[in-house]
Short mmCIF file of C-alpha atoms and ligand atoms in Angstrom, two decimals:
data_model
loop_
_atom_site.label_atom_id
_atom_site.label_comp_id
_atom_site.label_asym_id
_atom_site.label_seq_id
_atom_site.Cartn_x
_atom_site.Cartn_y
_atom_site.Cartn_z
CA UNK A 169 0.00 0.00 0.00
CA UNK A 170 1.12 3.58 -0.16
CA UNK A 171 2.29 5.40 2.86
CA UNK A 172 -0.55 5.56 5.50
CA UNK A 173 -2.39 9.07 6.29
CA UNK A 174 -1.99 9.73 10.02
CA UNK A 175 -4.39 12.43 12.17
CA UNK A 176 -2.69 12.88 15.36
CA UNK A 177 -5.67 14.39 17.80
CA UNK A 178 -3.71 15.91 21.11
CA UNK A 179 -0.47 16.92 18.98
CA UNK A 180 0.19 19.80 21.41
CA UNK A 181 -0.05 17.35 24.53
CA UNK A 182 3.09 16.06 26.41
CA UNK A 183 2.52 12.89 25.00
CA UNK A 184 1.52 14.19 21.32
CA UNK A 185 4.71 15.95 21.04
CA UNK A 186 6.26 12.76 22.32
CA UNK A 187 4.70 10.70 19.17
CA UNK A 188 5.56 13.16 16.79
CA UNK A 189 9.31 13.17 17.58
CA UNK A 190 9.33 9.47 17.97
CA UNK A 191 7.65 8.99 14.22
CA UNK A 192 10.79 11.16 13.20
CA UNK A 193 13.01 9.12 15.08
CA UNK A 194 12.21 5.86 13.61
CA UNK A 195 11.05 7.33 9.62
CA UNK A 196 7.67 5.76 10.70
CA UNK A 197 6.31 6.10 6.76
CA UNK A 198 3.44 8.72 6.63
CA UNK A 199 1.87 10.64 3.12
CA UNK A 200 -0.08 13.16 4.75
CA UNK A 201 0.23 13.97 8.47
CA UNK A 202 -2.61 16.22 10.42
CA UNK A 203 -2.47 17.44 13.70
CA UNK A 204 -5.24 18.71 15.87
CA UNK A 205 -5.95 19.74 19.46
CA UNK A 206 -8.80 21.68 21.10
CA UNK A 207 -10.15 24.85 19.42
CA UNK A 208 -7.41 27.09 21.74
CA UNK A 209 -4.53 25.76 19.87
CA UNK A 210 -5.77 26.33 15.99
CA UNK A 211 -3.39 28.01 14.09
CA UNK A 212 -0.01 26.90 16.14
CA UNK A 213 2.45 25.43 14.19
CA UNK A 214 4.40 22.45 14.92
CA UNK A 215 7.80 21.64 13.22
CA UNK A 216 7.92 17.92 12.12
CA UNK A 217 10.33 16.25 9.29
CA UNK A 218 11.29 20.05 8.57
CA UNK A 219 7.76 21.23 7.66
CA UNK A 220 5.72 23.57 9.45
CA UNK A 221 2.55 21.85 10.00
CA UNK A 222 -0.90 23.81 11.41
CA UNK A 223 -2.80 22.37 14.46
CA UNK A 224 -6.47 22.01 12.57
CA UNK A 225 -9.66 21.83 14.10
CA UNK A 226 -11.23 18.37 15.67
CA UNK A 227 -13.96 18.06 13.15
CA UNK A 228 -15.30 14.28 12.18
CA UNK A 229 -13.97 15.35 8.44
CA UNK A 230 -10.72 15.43 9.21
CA UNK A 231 -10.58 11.31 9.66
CA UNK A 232 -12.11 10.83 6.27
CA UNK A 233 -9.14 9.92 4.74
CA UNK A 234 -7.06 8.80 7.80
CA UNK A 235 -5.32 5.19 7.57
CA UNK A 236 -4.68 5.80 11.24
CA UNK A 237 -6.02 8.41 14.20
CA UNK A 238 -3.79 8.49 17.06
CA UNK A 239 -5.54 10.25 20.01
CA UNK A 240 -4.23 11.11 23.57
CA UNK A 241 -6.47 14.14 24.41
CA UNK A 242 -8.77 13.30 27.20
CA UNK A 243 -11.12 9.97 28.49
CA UNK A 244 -13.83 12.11 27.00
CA UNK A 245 -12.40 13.36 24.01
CA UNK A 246 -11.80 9.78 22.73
CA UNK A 247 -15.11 8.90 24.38
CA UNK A 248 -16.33 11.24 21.80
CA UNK A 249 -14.22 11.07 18.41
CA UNK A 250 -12.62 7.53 18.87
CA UNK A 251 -15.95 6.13 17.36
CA UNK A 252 -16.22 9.08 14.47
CA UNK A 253 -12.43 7.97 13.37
CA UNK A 254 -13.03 4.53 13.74
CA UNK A 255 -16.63 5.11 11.79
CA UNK A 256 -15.05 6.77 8.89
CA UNK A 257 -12.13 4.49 8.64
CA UNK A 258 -9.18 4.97 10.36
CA UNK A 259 -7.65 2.56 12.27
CA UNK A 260 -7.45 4.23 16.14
CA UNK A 261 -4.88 4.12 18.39
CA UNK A 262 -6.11 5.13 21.68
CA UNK A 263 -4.15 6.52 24.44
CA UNK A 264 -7.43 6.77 27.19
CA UNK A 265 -9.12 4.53 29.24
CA UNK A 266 -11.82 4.94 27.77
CA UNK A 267 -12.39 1.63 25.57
CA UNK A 268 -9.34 -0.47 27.24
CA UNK A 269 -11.44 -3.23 28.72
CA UNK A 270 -14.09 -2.99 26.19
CA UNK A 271 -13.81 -7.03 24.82
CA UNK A 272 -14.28 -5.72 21.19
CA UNK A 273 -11.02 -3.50 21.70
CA UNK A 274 -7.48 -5.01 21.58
CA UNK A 275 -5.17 -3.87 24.40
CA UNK A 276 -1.88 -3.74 22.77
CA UNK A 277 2.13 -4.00 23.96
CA UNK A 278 3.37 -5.15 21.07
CA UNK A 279 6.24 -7.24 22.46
CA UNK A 280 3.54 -9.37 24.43
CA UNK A 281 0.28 -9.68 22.26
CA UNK A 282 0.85 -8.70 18.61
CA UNK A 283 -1.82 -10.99 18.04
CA UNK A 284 -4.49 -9.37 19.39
CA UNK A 285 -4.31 -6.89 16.64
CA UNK A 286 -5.81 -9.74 13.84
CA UNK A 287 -9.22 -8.98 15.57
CA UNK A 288 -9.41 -5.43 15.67
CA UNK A 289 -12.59 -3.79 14.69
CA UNK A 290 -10.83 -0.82 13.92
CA UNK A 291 -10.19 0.45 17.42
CA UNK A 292 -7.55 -0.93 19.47
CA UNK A 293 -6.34 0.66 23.03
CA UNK A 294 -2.53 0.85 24.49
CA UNK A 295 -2.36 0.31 28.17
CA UNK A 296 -2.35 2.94 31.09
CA UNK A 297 2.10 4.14 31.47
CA UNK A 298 1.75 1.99 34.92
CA UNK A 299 1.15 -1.17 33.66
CA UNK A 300 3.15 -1.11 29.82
CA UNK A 301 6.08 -1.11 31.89
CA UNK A 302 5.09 -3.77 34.64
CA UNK A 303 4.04 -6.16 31.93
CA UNK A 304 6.97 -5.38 29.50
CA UNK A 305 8.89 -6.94 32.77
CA UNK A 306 7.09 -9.95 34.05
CA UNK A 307 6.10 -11.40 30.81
CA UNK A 308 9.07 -13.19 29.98
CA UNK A 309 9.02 -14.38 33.87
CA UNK A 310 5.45 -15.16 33.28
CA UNK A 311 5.46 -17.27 30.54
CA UNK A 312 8.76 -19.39 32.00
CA UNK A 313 6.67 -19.71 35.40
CA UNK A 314 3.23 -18.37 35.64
CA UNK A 315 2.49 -15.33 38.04
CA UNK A 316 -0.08 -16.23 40.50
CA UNK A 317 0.24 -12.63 42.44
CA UNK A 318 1.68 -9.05 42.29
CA UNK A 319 2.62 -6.73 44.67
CA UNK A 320 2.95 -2.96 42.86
CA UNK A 321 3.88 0.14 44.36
CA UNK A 322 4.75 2.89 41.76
CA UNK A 323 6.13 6.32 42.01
CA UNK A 324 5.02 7.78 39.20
CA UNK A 325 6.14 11.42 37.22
CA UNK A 326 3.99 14.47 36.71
CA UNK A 327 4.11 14.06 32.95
CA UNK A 328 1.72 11.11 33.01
CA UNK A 329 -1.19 14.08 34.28
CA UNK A 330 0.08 16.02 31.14
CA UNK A 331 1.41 19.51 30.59
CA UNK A 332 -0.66 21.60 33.14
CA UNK A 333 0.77 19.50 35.93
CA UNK A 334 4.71 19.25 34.46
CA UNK A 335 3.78 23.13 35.12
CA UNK A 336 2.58 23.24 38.70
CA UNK A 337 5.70 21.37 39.45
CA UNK A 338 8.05 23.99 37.78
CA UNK A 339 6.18 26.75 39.72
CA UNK A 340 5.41 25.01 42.75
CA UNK A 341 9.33 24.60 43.00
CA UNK A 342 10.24 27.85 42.26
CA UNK A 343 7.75 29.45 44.84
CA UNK A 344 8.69 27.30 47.74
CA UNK A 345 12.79 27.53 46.96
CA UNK A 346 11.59 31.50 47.27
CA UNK A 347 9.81 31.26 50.17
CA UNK A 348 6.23 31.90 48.57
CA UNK A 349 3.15 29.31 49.56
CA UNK A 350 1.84 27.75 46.74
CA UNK A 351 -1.85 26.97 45.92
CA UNK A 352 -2.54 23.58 43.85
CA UNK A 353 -4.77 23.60 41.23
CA UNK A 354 -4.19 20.52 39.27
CA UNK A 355 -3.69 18.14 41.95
CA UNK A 356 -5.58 18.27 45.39
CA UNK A 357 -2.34 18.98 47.21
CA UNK A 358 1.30 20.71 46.50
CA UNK A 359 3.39 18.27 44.47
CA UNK A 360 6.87 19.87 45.00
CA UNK A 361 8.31 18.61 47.78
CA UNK A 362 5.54 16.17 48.68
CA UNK A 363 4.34 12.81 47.51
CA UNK A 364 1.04 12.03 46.97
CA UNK A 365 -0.76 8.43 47.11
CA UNK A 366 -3.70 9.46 45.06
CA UNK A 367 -3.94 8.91 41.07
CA UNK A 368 -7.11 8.94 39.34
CA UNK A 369 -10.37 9.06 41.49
CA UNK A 370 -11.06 6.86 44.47
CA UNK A 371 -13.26 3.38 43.67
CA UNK A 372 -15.75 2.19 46.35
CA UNK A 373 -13.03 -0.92 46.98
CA UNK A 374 -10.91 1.91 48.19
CA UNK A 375 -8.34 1.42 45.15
CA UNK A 376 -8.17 4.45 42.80
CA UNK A 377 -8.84 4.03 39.38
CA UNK A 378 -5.13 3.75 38.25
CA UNK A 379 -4.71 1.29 40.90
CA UNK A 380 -7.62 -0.72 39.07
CA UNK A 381 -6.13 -0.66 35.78
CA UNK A 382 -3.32 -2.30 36.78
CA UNK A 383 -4.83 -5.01 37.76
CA UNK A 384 -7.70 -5.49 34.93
CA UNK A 385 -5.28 -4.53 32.23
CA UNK A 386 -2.43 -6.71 33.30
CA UNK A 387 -5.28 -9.51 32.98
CA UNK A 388 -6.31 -8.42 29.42
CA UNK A 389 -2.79 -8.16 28.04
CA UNK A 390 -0.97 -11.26 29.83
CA UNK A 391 -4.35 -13.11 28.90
CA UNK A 392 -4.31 -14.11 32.42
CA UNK A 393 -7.20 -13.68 34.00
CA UNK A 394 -6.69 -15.20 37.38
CA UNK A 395 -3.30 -13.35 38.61
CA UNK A 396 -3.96 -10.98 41.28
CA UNK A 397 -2.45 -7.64 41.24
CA UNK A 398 -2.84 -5.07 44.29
CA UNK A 399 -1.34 -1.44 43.58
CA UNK A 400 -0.61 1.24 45.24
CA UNK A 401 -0.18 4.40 43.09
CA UNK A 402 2.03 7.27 43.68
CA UNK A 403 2.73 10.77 42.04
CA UNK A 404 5.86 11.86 43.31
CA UNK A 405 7.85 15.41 41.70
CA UNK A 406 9.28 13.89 39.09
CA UNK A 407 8.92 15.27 35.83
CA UNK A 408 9.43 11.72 33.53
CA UNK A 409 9.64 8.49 34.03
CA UNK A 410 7.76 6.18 36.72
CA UNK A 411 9.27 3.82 38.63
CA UNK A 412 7.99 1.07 40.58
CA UNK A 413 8.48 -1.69 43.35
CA UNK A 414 6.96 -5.12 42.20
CA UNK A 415 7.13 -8.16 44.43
CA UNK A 416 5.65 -11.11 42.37
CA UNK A 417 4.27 -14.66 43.78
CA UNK A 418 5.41 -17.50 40.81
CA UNK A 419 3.91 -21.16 41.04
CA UNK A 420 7.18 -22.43 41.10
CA UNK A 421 10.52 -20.85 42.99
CA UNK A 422 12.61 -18.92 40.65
CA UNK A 423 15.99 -17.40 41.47
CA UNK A 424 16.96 -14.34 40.61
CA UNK A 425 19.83 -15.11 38.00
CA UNK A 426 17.25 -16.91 35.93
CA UNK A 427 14.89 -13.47 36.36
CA UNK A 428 17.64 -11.71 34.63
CA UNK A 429 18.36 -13.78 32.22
CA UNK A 430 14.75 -14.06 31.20
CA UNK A 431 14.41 -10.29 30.97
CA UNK A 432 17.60 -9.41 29.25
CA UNK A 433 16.61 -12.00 26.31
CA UNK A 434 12.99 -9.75 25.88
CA UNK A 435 12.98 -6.94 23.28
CA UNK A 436 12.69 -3.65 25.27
CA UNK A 437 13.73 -4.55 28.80
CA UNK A 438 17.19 -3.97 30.02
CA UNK A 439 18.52 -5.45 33.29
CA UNK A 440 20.44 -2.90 35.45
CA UNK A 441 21.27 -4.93 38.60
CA UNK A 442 24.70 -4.45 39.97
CA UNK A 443 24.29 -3.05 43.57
CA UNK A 444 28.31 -3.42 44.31
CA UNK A 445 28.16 -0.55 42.17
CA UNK A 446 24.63 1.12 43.05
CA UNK A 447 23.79 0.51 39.04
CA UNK A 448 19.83 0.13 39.40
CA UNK A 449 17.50 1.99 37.12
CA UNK A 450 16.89 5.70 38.21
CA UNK A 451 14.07 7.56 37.01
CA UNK A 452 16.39 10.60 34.83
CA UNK A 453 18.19 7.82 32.97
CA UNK A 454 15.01 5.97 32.08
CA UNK A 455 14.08 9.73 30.39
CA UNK A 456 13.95 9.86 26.67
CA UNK A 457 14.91 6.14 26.42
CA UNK A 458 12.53 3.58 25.09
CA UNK A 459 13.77 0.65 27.14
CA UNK A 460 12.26 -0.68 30.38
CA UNK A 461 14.62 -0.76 33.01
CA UNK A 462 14.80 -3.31 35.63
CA UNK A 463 17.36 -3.82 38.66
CA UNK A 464 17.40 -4.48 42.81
CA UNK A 465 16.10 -8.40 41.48
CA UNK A 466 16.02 -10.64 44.33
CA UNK A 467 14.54 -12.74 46.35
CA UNK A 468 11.05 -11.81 48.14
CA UNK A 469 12.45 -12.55 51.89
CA UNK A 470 8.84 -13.44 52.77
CA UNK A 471 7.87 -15.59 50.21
CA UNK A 472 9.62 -18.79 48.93
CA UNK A 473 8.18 -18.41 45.56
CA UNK A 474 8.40 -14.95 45.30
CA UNK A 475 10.89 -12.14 43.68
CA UNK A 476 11.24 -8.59 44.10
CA UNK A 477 11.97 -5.75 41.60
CA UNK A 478 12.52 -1.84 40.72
CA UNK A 479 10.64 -1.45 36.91
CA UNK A 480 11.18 2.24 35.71
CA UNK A 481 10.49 3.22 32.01
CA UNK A 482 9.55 6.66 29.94
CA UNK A 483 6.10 7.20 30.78
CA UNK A 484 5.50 8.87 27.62
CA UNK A 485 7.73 7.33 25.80
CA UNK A 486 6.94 2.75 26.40
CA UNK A 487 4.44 4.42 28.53
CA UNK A 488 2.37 5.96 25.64
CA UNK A 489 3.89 7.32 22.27
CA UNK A 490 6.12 4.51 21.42
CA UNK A 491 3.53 1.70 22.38
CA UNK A 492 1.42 3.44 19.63
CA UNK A 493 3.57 3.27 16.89
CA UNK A 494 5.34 -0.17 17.27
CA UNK A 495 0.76 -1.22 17.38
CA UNK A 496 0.86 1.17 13.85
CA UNK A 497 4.24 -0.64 13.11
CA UNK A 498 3.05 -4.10 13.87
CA UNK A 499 -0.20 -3.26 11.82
CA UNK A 500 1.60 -2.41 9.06
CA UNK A 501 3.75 -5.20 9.24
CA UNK A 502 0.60 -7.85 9.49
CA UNK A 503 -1.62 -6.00 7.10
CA UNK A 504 -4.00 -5.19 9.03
CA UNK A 505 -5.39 -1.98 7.53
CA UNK A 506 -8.72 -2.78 7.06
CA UNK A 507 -9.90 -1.55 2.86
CA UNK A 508 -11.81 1.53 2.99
CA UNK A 509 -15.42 1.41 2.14
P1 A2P B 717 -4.51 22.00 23.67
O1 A2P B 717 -3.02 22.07 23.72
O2 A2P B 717 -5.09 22.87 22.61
O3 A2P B 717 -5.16 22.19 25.01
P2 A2P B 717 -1.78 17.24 27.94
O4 A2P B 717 -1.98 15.79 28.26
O5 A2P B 717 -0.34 17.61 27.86
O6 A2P B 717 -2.57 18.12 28.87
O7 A2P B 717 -2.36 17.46 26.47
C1 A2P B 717 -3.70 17.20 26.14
C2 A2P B 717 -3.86 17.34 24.65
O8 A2P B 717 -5.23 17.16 24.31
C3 A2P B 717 -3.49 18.71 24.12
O9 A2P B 717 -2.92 18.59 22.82
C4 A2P B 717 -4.83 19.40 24.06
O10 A2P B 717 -4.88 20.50 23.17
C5 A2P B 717 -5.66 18.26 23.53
N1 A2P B 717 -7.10 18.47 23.70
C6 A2P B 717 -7.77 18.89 24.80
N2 A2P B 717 -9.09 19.00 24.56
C7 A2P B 717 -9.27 18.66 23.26
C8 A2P B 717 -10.41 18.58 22.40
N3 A2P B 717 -11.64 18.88 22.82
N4 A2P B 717 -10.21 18.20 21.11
C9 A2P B 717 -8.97 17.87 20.67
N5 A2P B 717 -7.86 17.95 21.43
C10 A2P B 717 -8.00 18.32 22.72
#
């Protein structure tokens, strides 16, 4: 086929910006590239392969001739227009929660479940940042020795909320270091020099959302549906990259040596375990990388079947962007563009 039309719908996002410079990085093939965002950004301009491109309206039109919409707006932006792409066409990659555990919607890591693509109605879903990078981890354990439980705590970056919160950081920062008091607005508490345990809303279980989607979404992706996951999500000041602490229950003992090995043989995980010389993944060196990082693997003292780990990746990097254009990639690859018409 020729090279694919692509709308991008959230180009002026963190993680829209993200996708753009990562579709230059790896020549993804495009003929005609659009980029949109809501009505206050019309007219920008955004620099990408050398051209000066406008940010266009949102209309439904603008998918018509789309071979794929990439959207990472908002839950209800794709609520709305994910549909209208998919209606008129385009193949959607969406970057919401809003149609991840919807059984007619494949929840993509490409590394894992390519496969899931052959049945895609033309809207498929990538995973919340949290659990791409948990997942791109214990797979390769998984599959060697299935997982029966997981233990997650993650710490994860400002970025993940988006642009208006990598900004309260930078001025939260700056007013404290001055001695100003700050007032939050897009968190309900200060995020410089705090942590907060409190992503997404609260459920009536008493997990938040995010916490949730770790769980259901490691299910839908691992095909799995019996591991249990509990979560405890974090935002800490850190502008990219999350990290987390996993401790994971096998059905058989596995030591940590084998862990490693496992891992380093997966495409996009690198082992960084060498605590004689405090090498373990760090949060600023995950940044801008697509790898997931893994390191501090060792035995869960109080389980004889279990391991424990540090995961940290790019949130919008494996997190988000990339994921989305290794599914386009892998689509591509499969021929899975379904024929217009
Ligand atoms: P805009 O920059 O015009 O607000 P982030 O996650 O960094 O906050 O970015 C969210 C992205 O979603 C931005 O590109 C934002 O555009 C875009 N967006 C927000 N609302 C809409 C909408 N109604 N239609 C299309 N794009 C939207």
């Amino acid at each position: 086929m020729n090279n694919p039309n692509v709308v991008v719908v959230g180009a002026t996002g963190a993680v829209g910006r993200v996708f753009l410079r990562i579709l230059e990085q790896r020549h993804f093939p495009v003929n005609r590239l659009r980029l949109c965002a809501s009505p206050r950004s019309i007219g920008k301009r955004i620099r990408v392969h050398g051209e000066e491109l406008p940010v266009e309206e949102t209309t439904p039109d603008i998918f018509d001739d789309a071979d794929f919409a990439f959207i990472s707006a908002s839950t209800a932006v794709s609520r709305e227009l994910a549909p209208v792409a998919a209606q008129r066409g385009a193949l959607v990659i969406d970057d919401s929660s809003a149609y991840r555990m919807d059984p007619r919607v494949p929840l993509v890591v490409p590394e894992i479940n390519p496969q899931d693509l052959e049945w895609h109605q033309n809207l498929t879903a990538i995973p919340n940042c949290s659990t791409t990078q948990m997942v791109m981890a214990l797979y390769p354990l998984h599959r060697a020795n299935p997982i029966k439980r997981i233990i997650a705590d993650s710490y994860q970056a400002v970025s993940g909320t988006g642009t208006l919160a990598m900004d309260e950081l930078r001025q939260q920062s700056r007013a404290l270091l001055d001695g100003a008091s700050v007032k939050p607005s897009v968190y309900p508490h200060q995020i410089a020099f705090n942590v907060l345990p409190h992503i997404e809303p609260f459920m009536e279980d008493g997990y938040t959302r995010e916490e949730q989607k770790m769980l259901y979404e490691t299910r839908k992706i691992m095909h799995a549906p019996d591991i249990a996951v509990s979560a405890t999500c974090v935002r800490v000041p850190v502008y990219l990259s999350h990290s987390e602490a996993v401790h994971v229950e096998f059905e058989e003992p596995m030591s940590p040596q084998e862990a490693r090995e496992l891992m380093a043989a997966f495409p996009g995980v690198k082992v960084l375990d060498d605590p004689k010389t405090n090498t373990y993944p760090l949060a600023i060196d995950a940044a801008d990388r697509d790898e997931v990082f893994v390191g501090r693997i060792r035995k869960d003292s109080s389980h004889p079947n279990g391991l424990a780990m540090w995961i940290v990746s790019d949130n919008l990097r494996k997190g988000a962007a990339l994921n989305a254009i290794q599914i386009a990639e892998e689509v591509l690859k499969r021929e899975l563009l379904k024929p217009r018409g």
